[in-house]
Coordinates of C-alpha atoms in Angstrom, one line a residue:
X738 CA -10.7 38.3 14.6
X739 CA -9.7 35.0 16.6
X740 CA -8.5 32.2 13.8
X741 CA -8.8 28.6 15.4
X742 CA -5.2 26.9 14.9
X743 CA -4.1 23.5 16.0
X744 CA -1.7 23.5 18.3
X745 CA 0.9 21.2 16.0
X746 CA 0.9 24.1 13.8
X747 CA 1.8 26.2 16.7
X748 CA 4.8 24.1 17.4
X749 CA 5.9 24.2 14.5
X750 CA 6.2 27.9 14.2
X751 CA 8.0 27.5 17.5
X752 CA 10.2 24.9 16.5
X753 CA 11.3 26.7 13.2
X754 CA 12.3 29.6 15.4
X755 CA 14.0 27.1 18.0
X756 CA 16.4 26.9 15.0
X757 CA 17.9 30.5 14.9
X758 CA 17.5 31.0 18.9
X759 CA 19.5 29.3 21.7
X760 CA 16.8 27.7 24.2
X761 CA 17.8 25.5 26.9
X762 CA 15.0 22.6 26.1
X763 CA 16.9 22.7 22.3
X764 CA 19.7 22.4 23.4
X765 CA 20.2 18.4 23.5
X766 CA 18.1 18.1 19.8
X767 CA 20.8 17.4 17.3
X768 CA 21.2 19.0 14.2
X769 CA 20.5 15.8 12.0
X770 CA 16.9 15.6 14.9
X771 CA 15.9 19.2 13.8
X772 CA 16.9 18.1 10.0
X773 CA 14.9 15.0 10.2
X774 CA 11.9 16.5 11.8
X775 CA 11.4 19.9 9.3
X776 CA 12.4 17.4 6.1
X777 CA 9.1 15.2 7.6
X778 CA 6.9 18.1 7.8
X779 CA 7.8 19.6 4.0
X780 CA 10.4 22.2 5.1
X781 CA 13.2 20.8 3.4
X782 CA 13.9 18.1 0.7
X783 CA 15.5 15.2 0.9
X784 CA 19.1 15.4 0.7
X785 CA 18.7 19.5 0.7
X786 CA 21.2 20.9 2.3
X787 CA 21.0 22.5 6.0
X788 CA 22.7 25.0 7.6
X789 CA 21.8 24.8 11.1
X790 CA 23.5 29.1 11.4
X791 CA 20.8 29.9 9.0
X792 CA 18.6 32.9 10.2
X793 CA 15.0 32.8 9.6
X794 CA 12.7 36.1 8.2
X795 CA 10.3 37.2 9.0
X796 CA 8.2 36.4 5.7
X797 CA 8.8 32.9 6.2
X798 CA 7.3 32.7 9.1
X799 CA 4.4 35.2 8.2
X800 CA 3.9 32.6 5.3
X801 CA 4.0 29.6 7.3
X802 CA 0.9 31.1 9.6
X803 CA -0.8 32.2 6.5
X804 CA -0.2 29.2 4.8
X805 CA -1.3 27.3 7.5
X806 CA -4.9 29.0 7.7
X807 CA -7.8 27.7 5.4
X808 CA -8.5 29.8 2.3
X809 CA -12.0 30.6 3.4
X810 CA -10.3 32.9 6.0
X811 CA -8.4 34.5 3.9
X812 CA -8.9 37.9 1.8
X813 CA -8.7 37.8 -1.7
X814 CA -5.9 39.7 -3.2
X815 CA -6.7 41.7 -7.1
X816 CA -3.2 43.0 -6.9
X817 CA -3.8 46.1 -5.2
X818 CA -2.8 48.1 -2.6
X819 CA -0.5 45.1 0.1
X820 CA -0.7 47.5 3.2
X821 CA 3.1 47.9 3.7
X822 CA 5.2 50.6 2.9
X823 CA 8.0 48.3 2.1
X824 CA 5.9 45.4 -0.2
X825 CA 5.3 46.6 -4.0
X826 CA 1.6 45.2 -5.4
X827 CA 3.9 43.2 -7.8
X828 CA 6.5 42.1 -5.7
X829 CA 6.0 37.9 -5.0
X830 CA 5.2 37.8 -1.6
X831 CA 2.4 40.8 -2.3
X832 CA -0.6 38.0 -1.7
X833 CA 1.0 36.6 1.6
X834 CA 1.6 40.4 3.0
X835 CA -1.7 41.2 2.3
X836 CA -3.1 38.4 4.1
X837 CA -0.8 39.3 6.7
X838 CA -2.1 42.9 7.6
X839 CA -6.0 41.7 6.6
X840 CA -5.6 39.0 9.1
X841 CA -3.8 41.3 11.7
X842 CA -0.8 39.5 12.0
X843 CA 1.4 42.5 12.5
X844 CA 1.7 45.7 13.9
X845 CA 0.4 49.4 12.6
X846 CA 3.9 50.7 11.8
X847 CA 3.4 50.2 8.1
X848 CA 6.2 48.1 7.0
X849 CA 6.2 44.6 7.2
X850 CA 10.1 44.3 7.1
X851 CA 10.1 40.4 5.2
X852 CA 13.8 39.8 4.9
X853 CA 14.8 41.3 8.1
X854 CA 16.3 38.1 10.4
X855 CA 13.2 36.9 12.5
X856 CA 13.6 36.9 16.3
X857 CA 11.9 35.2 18.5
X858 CA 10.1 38.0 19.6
X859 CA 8.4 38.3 16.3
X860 CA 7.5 34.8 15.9
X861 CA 5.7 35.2 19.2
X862 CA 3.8 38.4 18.2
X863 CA 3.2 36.9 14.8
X864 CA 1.4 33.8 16.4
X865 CA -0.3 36.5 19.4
X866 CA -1.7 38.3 17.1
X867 CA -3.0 35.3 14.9
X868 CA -4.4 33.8 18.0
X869 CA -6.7 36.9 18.6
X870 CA -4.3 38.4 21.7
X871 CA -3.8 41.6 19.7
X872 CA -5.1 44.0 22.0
X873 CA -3.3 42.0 25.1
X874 CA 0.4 42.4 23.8
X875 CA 2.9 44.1 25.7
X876 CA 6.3 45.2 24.2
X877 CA 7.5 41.6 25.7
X878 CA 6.0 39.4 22.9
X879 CA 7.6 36.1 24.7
X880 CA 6.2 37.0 28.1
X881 CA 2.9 38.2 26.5
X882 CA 3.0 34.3 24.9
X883 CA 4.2 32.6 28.1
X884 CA 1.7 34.7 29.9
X885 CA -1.4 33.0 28.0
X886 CA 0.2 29.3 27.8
X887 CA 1.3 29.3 24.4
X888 CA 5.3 28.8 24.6
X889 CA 4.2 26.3 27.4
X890 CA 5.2 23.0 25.7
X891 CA 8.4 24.5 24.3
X892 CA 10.0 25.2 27.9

């Protein structure tokens, strides 16, 4: 299933990762810049404090696709079965893993991993896959993205 996405919201998801991953084309952004920018867009609060060290997971970026797709696209979740090994049907983030594996976000291995550190790799499958390139991936997520233009106006 392809989900149309604008390409701000791609950016985003990039820039988020840009964070937690040395890139050359970051590399002149200040902190305050980065601060400035995510507090504009709802990330943060003002005056909430940032650590610019802080890691990203993978859940928050999962939510930040899901979040970012209209309801209509989305599956409705009774509080069954999520599709991870690793998410509970009670746990919090139940509805947004769900969503996750209905809208083929991630992989077939069975766990969805939430609080593991995101890498960039991940980010890139994450936003592959939600793109519709599922079946085009390679084990090199960032070359795979590169490949089809989508890292383009990050480097």
């Amino acid at each position: 299933m392809k989900i149309k996405c604008s390409s701000a919201i791609l950016a985003v998801i990039m820039f988020i990762m840009s964070l937690s991953v040395s890139l050359p084309v970051f590399a002149e952004t200040t902190t305050q810049k980065k601060y400035d920018v995510l507090t504009s867009l709802g990330f943060f609060k003002e005056g909430e404090i940032y650590y610019e060290e802080a890691s990203v997971t993978r859940y928050e970026i999962i939510n930040a696709i899901v979040s970012a797709i209209p309801e209509d696209k989305k599956a409705y979740y009774n509080g069954g079965e999520v599709g991870f090994s690793d998410v509970a049907a009670d746990d919090s983030i139940a509805y947004t893993a769900y969503n996750a594996k209905y809208l083929g976000l991630t992989g077939d291995d069975g766990e969805l991993r939430p609080y593991e550190t995101a890498s960039f790799q991940d980010a890139a499958e994450f936003v592959l896959r939600m793109l519709g390139y599922g079946d085009f991936i390679t084990d090199d997520y960032v070359k795979t993205a590169a490949q089809v233009g989508i890292t383009k106006s990050i480097g």
